[in-house]
Every structure is written in structure tokens, then in C-alpha cells.
């Protein structure tokens, strides 16, 4: 696999290591909520060569296979690649890490990266690599979470503040490599990667999730919240959990699920004609 060149990528490799099951239980349904929109933006269809980058447990890869696409999927985390191999038996699944994909230029008609550019240390290089492996006339489609965070994601900051437990700063992409997590920022990133006809849309919805499943992500070390909780003594984790319970209480529905608004920024583009 490619060499890790940024501190943020090192952090990401540690954060995801062995956590495919934890992700599948907690955040996979959230990320999967825009599955069909991202596949549409990439124009995935039967017979097309599709590459899903940062595939996780293979949510998009499985849906593309069901459409009849010829699916290749990669993830930097071996436990994710293994989960996708099981979920999408006909797919070519590999462990590979942006910004270096093990494919010749122009190998795919549709390339997707669903909530992945927000997990790489060099987003511009990653976007260039997505464009490189896309064939002329093909499509790249990506998604990221916006900043400032929507209510669902903002809840964690409110929980920490309410708990009174001081947590270290969340790890961030180095400032000179980062991009604005806005529709304009994502569009500019794709254009700078050499993509044309760039289109961006913001998708908003209410995410409904079992509170135990939602808590289980950070409780098992996932995300900026989870990595910062890993070294806390049990008493501090219990105080954060109590603040979590207070925070979600106003948002519980009749079925006992948390329902909070969220949104994602989606974008697509096609390689410039050569
Ligand atoms: C938020 S998850 C999204 C997973 C999947 N796309 C989905 O929609 O459920 C981010 C995924 O990107 C992977 N990832 C993070 N950095 C990566 C990189 N540099 N190259 C490839 N995959 C990466 C992680 O291992 C994880 O599986």
C-alpha cells in the first residue's frame, strides 16, 4: 500500500484499524443515506466499470453490483475490505489508500468516494487521483459533511461541553492542505483536480437511529469523539454518557430512536477531455 505521508493519515489508519464492525453498527446507515444520490451523480448503471473508493463495508459497492455494474472497491482499512468482500462476492476488492490507487489512468466509467475526502490528509491529491482513474466521458461523485456541522453532528460538541470533561482538540487536516467543507469548497476541489461540468448539491434529512447504536461508535473509538475518549478513565466516560443521554432526550421519537437533522454536500464532475 502507499506510504503514509501526513500525520492526519497516520491518525486515520489508527482510528479505523479493526473497526469495520463498529462502523457498520453505528455510522454506516448515516453515510448510506445518500447512497442512491451518489450513485446517480456517478451515473452508475449496468455494465459500467465502477470503482468505490473508501468503500467501508461496501454500501455503495453492493448497490452498484445490484444495478449490474462491474464493481471494484478499495479501502485503506483491511477489516473494511474484508467486510466488502463478504457483502459483494462478485466484486474485485482491494486494500488501497488515497492518494495512490493501484489502477492505470482511465480504468473506470464511474468513481465514487462517499464521505472519504473528509478522511484524507491531502484532499487535493486524493481528488486528483479519483480523476486520474476515471475514463474520458466517465464520472466522479463524492460526498463530505459540511462545516459548520449540522445538528446531528453538532450534538457531540454540546455533549462534551455539558459533561465538563476536557478533551484534547480533534485531529485536523493540516491547514495548508485543507479545503472549505462547503458546496463552493468541494466544487473548487474537484475543479482543481481537473474535473469539468462540476455540479454540487446539498442533501438534508433527519437521521433516525437507535441511541445505543449511535453511542457505540465513539464508545468503540470511532471518529474524532471516539479517539479522544479512548484514554479516558471509566468515570469520565460515564459523565460523557450521562451528558449524551441528556442531549438526546428532547430528540427521542415514540420508538425510542434519536431523530436529528443533518445534511451532506455531494458533488460530481467528469475528466477534462484530453
Ligand atoms: C466514513 S467511512 C465511509 C465508508 C463508505 N464509503 C460508506 O459510505 O459507508 C470512510 C471510509 O474511508 C476509508 N478511508 C479513510 N481514508 C482513506 C484513504 N486515504 N484511502 C482509502 N480509504 C480511506 C476508511 O477506512 C473508511 O472505510
Short mmCIF file of C-alpha atoms and ligand atoms in Angstrom, two decimals:
data_model
loop_
_atom_site.label_atom_id
_atom_site.label_comp_id
_atom_site.label_asym_id
_atom_site.label_seq_id
_atom_site.Cartn_x
_atom_site.Cartn_y
_atom_site.Cartn_z
CA UNK A 1 0.00 0.00 0.00
CA UNK A 2 1.03 3.64 -0.49
CA UNK A 3 3.31 5.30 2.03
CA UNK A 4 1.58 7.39 4.71
CA UNK A 5 2.79 10.97 4.29
CA UNK A 6 0.70 13.11 6.66
CA UNK A 7 0.04 12.99 10.42
CA UNK A 8 -3.68 13.07 9.67
CA UNK A 9 -3.42 9.91 7.54
CA UNK A 10 -1.49 8.18 10.36
CA UNK A 11 -4.26 9.15 12.76
CA UNK A 12 -6.90 7.87 10.32
CA UNK A 13 -5.17 4.47 9.94
CA UNK A 14 -5.13 4.03 13.74
CA UNK A 15 -8.70 5.28 14.10
CA UNK A 16 -10.19 2.80 11.57
CA UNK A 17 -7.97 -0.18 12.45
CA UNK A 18 -10.15 -3.23 13.11
CA UNK A 19 -13.30 -1.12 13.34
CA UNK A 20 -15.41 -2.33 10.41
CA UNK A 21 -17.97 -3.94 12.74
CA UNK A 22 -18.15 -0.86 14.97
CA UNK A 23 -18.71 1.36 11.90
CA UNK A 24 -21.33 -0.98 10.46
CA UNK A 25 -23.30 -0.82 13.71
CA UNK A 26 -23.05 2.94 14.27
CA UNK A 27 -22.45 5.25 11.30
CA UNK A 28 -22.88 3.09 8.19
CA UNK A 29 -26.61 3.78 7.92
CA UNK A 30 -25.95 7.52 8.22
CA UNK A 31 -23.39 7.51 5.40
CA UNK A 32 -25.56 5.13 3.40
CA UNK A 33 -28.44 7.61 3.42
CA UNK A 34 -27.06 9.33 0.30
CA UNK A 35 -26.05 6.08 -1.42
CA UNK A 36 -28.51 6.38 -4.28
CA UNK A 37 -27.85 10.08 -4.90
CA UNK A 38 -24.09 9.48 -5.13
CA UNK A 39 -24.58 6.51 -7.48
CA UNK A 40 -26.88 8.68 -9.64
CA UNK A 41 -24.33 11.52 -9.76
CA UNK A 42 -21.69 9.00 -10.87
CA UNK A 43 -24.15 7.63 -13.47
CA UNK A 44 -23.60 4.07 -12.25
CA UNK A 45 -25.53 1.62 -14.42
CA UNK A 46 -25.47 -1.96 -15.64
CA UNK A 47 -22.29 -2.90 -17.46
CA UNK A 48 -20.32 0.17 -16.35
CA UNK A 49 -16.94 -0.23 -14.67
CA UNK A 50 -17.47 1.22 -11.20
CA UNK A 51 -14.81 1.94 -8.54
CA UNK A 52 -15.89 2.70 -4.97
CA UNK A 53 -13.03 4.27 -3.02
CA UNK A 54 -13.09 4.15 0.79
CA UNK A 55 -15.84 1.60 0.39
CA UNK A 56 -16.21 0.83 4.11
CA UNK A 57 -18.47 -2.23 4.43
CA UNK A 58 -19.46 -1.85 0.77
CA UNK A 59 -22.77 0.00 0.92
CA UNK A 60 -22.32 1.69 -2.48
CA UNK A 61 -20.46 -1.26 -3.98
CA UNK A 62 -23.34 -3.63 -3.16
CA UNK A 63 -25.93 -1.27 -4.63
CA UNK A 64 -23.84 -0.80 -7.78
CA UNK A 65 -23.48 -4.57 -8.15
CA UNK A 66 -27.26 -4.90 -7.81
CA UNK A 67 -27.58 -2.45 -10.72
CA UNK A 68 -25.36 -4.72 -12.80
CA UNK A 69 -22.19 -2.60 -12.68
CA UNK A 70 -18.78 -4.28 -12.81
CA UNK A 71 -17.61 -3.38 -9.32
CA UNK A 72 -14.15 -2.73 -7.94
CA UNK A 73 -13.84 -1.43 -4.38
CA UNK A 74 -10.90 -0.30 -2.27
CA UNK A 75 -10.40 0.74 1.33
CA UNK A 76 -7.32 1.64 3.30
CA UNK A 77 -8.56 -0.43 6.23
CA UNK A 78 -8.26 -4.23 5.83
CA UNK A 79 -11.29 -5.02 8.05
CA UNK A 80 -13.43 -2.82 5.77
CA UNK A 81 -12.12 -4.54 2.64
CA UNK A 82 -12.92 -7.92 4.21
CA UNK A 83 -16.46 -6.78 5.08
CA UNK A 84 -16.98 -5.68 1.47
CA UNK A 85 -15.63 -8.98 0.11
CA UNK A 86 -18.31 -10.75 2.13
CA UNK A 87 -21.06 -8.27 1.20
CA UNK A 88 -20.28 -8.08 -2.53
CA UNK A 89 -18.98 -11.52 -3.56
CA UNK A 90 -18.54 -10.67 -7.24
CA UNK A 91 -16.51 -7.50 -6.67
CA UNK A 92 -12.76 -7.04 -7.02
CA UNK A 93 -11.96 -5.72 -3.52
CA UNK A 94 -8.52 -4.46 -2.56
CA UNK A 95 -6.74 -2.68 0.27
CA UNK A 96 -5.51 0.63 -1.17
CA UNK A 97 -5.09 4.14 0.15
CA UNK A 98 -5.69 7.51 -1.42
CA UNK A 99 -3.90 9.38 -2.86
CA UNK A 100 -2.39 6.31 -4.61
CA UNK A 101 -4.74 3.87 -6.29
CA UNK A 102 -3.33 0.71 -7.93
CA UNK A 103 -5.06 1.22 -11.30
CA UNK A 104 -3.95 2.63 -14.65
CA UNK A 105 -5.33 6.01 -15.75
CA UNK A 106 -8.86 5.93 -17.16
CA UNK A 107 -9.74 2.47 -15.78
CA UNK A 108 -13.31 3.22 -14.66
CA UNK A 109 -16.53 4.76 -16.01
CA UNK A 110 -17.86 5.73 -12.55
CA UNK A 111 -15.77 6.52 -9.46
CA UNK A 112 -17.38 7.17 -6.08
CA UNK A 113 -15.96 8.24 -2.71
CA UNK A 114 -18.78 8.55 -0.19
CA UNK A 115 -17.60 10.51 2.90
CA UNK A 116 -13.96 9.78 2.18
CA UNK A 117 -12.41 13.12 1.14
CA UNK A 118 -13.11 14.25 4.71
CA UNK A 119 -10.86 11.40 5.93
CA UNK A 120 -7.68 12.05 3.91
CA UNK A 121 -4.63 14.08 4.81
CA UNK A 122 -4.20 15.56 1.32
CA UNK A 123 -7.69 16.13 -0.17
CA UNK A 124 -6.39 17.83 -3.33
CA UNK A 125 -4.09 14.91 -4.17
CA UNK A 126 -6.90 12.45 -3.38
CA UNK A 127 -9.31 14.26 -5.72
CA UNK A 128 -6.67 14.29 -8.50
CA UNK A 129 -6.28 10.54 -8.07
CA UNK A 130 -10.04 9.96 -8.35
CA UNK A 131 -9.98 12.00 -11.58
CA UNK A 132 -6.92 10.14 -12.91
CA UNK A 133 -8.51 6.69 -12.73
CA UNK A 134 -11.74 7.89 -14.41
CA UNK A 135 -12.12 7.32 -18.15
CA UNK A 136 -12.94 10.11 -20.59
CA UNK A 137 -16.70 10.52 -20.55
CA UNK A 138 -16.88 8.92 -17.07
CA UNK A 139 -17.96 10.50 -13.80
CA UNK A 140 -16.53 11.07 -10.35
CA UNK A 141 -19.02 11.56 -7.47
CA UNK A 142 -18.09 12.39 -3.88
CA UNK A 143 -19.67 13.49 -0.62
CA UNK A 144 -18.48 15.21 2.56
CA UNK A 145 -20.03 16.51 5.76
CA UNK A 146 -20.44 20.30 5.81
CA UNK A 147 -18.93 22.79 8.21
CA UNK A 148 -20.33 24.22 10.39
CA UNK A 149 -21.75 20.86 11.47
CA UNK A 150 -25.50 20.20 11.19
CA UNK A 151 -27.43 19.49 14.44
CA UNK A 152 -26.79 15.71 14.40
CA UNK A 153 -23.01 16.14 14.26
CA UNK A 154 -23.00 19.28 16.46
CA UNK A 155 -24.58 17.24 19.25
CA UNK A 156 -21.20 15.71 20.18
CA UNK A 157 -19.65 19.11 20.89
CA UNK A 158 -22.65 20.02 23.03
CA UNK A 159 -22.37 16.71 24.90
CA UNK A 160 -18.68 17.29 25.66
CA UNK A 161 -19.35 20.85 26.86
CA UNK A 162 -22.22 19.64 29.07
CA UNK A 163 -20.13 16.78 30.52
CA UNK A 164 -17.46 19.15 31.82
CA UNK A 165 -14.76 16.67 30.74
CA UNK A 166 -11.88 18.45 28.97
CA UNK A 167 -10.98 16.63 25.76
CA UNK A 168 -7.96 17.36 23.55
CA UNK A 169 -8.54 19.11 20.22
CA UNK A 170 -9.84 16.84 17.48
CA UNK A 171 -7.12 15.90 14.95
CA UNK A 172 -7.39 18.01 11.78
CA UNK A 173 -6.01 18.10 8.27
CA UNK A 174 -3.04 20.50 8.09
CA UNK A 175 -4.40 23.99 7.33
CA UNK A 176 -2.46 24.42 4.08
CA UNK A 177 -3.90 21.15 2.70
CA UNK A 178 -7.49 21.60 3.87
CA UNK A 179 -10.47 22.80 1.85
CA UNK A 180 -13.69 24.57 2.93
CA UNK A 181 -16.32 21.97 3.74
CA UNK A 182 -18.96 23.90 1.79
CA UNK A 183 -20.59 23.44 -1.64
CA UNK A 184 -18.21 26.05 -3.07
CA UNK A 185 -15.20 24.49 -1.37
CA UNK A 186 -15.96 20.99 -2.64
CA UNK A 187 -16.67 22.25 -6.17
CA UNK A 188 -13.35 24.12 -6.19
CA UNK A 189 -11.51 20.99 -5.01
CA UNK A 190 -12.96 18.94 -7.89
CA UNK A 191 -12.22 21.66 -10.48
CA UNK A 192 -8.64 21.95 -9.23
CA UNK A 193 -8.37 18.17 -9.70
CA UNK A 194 -9.06 18.66 -13.41
CA UNK A 195 -12.75 17.77 -13.42
CA UNK A 196 -15.23 19.63 -15.63
CA UNK A 197 -19.01 20.13 -15.59
CA UNK A 198 -18.83 20.09 -11.79
CA UNK A 199 -22.21 20.04 -10.08
CA UNK A 200 -22.81 20.31 -6.32
CA UNK A 201 -25.88 19.71 -4.23
CA UNK A 202 -26.68 19.81 -0.52
CA UNK A 203 -28.91 16.99 0.70
CA UNK A 204 -30.74 17.42 4.03
CA UNK A 205 -32.67 14.84 6.02
CA UNK A 206 -33.48 13.72 9.56
CA UNK A 207 -31.32 10.81 10.63
CA UNK A 208 -33.14 8.36 12.92
CA UNK A 209 -31.02 5.92 14.86
CA UNK A 210 -31.12 3.71 17.94
CA UNK A 211 -29.31 5.67 20.71
CA UNK A 212 -27.22 2.65 21.74
CA UNK A 213 -26.05 2.18 18.16
CA UNK A 214 -25.23 5.89 17.88
CA UNK A 215 -23.29 5.90 21.16
CA UNK A 216 -21.48 2.69 20.22
CA UNK A 217 -19.42 4.45 17.52
CA UNK A 218 -17.48 6.81 19.81
CA UNK A 219 -17.62 4.26 22.64
CA UNK A 220 -15.64 1.93 20.37
CA UNK A 221 -13.09 4.54 19.33
CA UNK A 222 -14.69 5.76 16.10
CA UNK A 223 -14.45 9.32 14.88
CA UNK A 224 -12.83 12.36 16.44
CA UNK A 225 -15.01 11.87 19.51
CA UNK A 226 -14.09 8.21 19.89
CA UNK A 227 -10.34 8.66 19.55
CA UNK A 228 -10.40 11.40 22.17
CA UNK A 229 -12.40 9.20 24.57
CA UNK A 230 -10.11 6.17 24.25
CA UNK A 231 -7.73 7.13 27.05
CA UNK A 232 -10.32 8.49 29.47
CA UNK A 233 -10.94 6.76 32.80
CA UNK A 234 -14.31 4.98 33.04
CA UNK A 235 -15.72 7.66 35.36
CA UNK A 236 -15.14 10.37 32.74
CA UNK A 237 -16.71 8.23 30.01
CA UNK A 238 -19.72 7.73 32.30
CA UNK A 239 -20.08 11.52 32.68
CA UNK A 240 -19.99 11.92 28.88
CA UNK A 241 -22.54 9.15 28.51
CA UNK A 242 -24.82 10.91 31.04
CA UNK A 243 -24.48 14.15 29.04
CA UNK A 244 -25.25 12.18 25.84
CA UNK A 245 -28.46 10.85 27.43
CA UNK A 246 -29.47 14.39 28.45
CA UNK A 247 -28.58 15.72 24.99
CA UNK A 248 -30.64 13.22 23.04
CA UNK A 249 -33.67 13.21 25.39
CA UNK A 250 -35.52 16.03 23.56
CA UNK A 251 -34.94 14.28 20.23
CA UNK A 252 -36.31 10.80 21.02
CA UNK A 253 -39.30 9.66 18.99
CA UNK A 254 -42.10 7.29 20.07
CA UNK A 255 -39.95 4.29 19.07
CA UNK A 256 -37.08 5.41 21.30
CA UNK A 257 -34.90 6.45 18.37
CA UNK A 258 -32.92 9.69 18.15
CA UNK A 259 -34.02 11.89 15.25
CA UNK A 260 -31.86 14.88 14.37
CA UNK A 261 -31.43 16.95 11.20
CA UNK A 262 -28.29 16.51 9.16
CA UNK A 263 -27.02 17.33 5.69
CA UNK A 264 -24.29 16.35 3.28
CA UNK A 265 -22.55 18.08 0.39
CA UNK A 266 -22.46 15.95 -2.79
CA UNK A 267 -20.55 16.79 -5.96
CA UNK A 268 -19.72 15.25 -9.30
CA UNK A 269 -17.62 16.04 -12.33
CA UNK A 270 -16.06 14.44 -15.39
CA UNK A 271 -12.45 14.36 -16.51
CA UNK A 272 -11.44 17.14 -18.86
CA UNK A 273 -11.36 15.99 -22.46
CA UNK A 274 -7.74 15.09 -23.22
C1 LIG B 1 -16.94 7.37 6.73
S1 LIG B 1 -16.35 5.89 6.08
C2 LIG B 1 -17.33 5.77 4.59
C3 LIG B 1 -17.43 4.35 4.10
C4 LIG B 1 -18.33 4.15 2.88
N1 LIG B 1 -17.90 4.95 1.77
C5 LIG B 1 -19.78 4.40 3.22
O1 LIG B 1 -20.42 5.19 2.52
O2 LIG B 1 -20.27 3.78 4.19
C6 LIG B 1 -14.76 6.34 5.42
C7 LIG B 1 -14.02 5.15 4.84
O3 LIG B 1 -12.89 5.65 4.14
C8 LIG B 1 -11.78 4.82 4.42
N2 LIG B 1 -10.59 5.64 4.22
C9 LIG B 1 -10.12 6.63 5.01
N3 LIG B 1 -9.03 7.18 4.47
C10 LIG B 1 -8.80 6.53 3.30
C11 LIG B 1 -7.81 6.64 2.29
N4 LIG B 1 -6.81 7.54 2.38
N5 LIG B 1 -7.88 5.81 1.22
C12 LIG B 1 -8.87 4.89 1.13
N6 LIG B 1 -9.82 4.72 2.07
C13 LIG B 1 -9.80 5.54 3.14
C14 LIG B 1 -11.98 4.36 5.84
O4 LIG B 1 -11.24 3.20 6.14
C15 LIG B 1 -13.50 4.15 5.86
O5 LIG B 1 -13.82 2.83 5.46
#
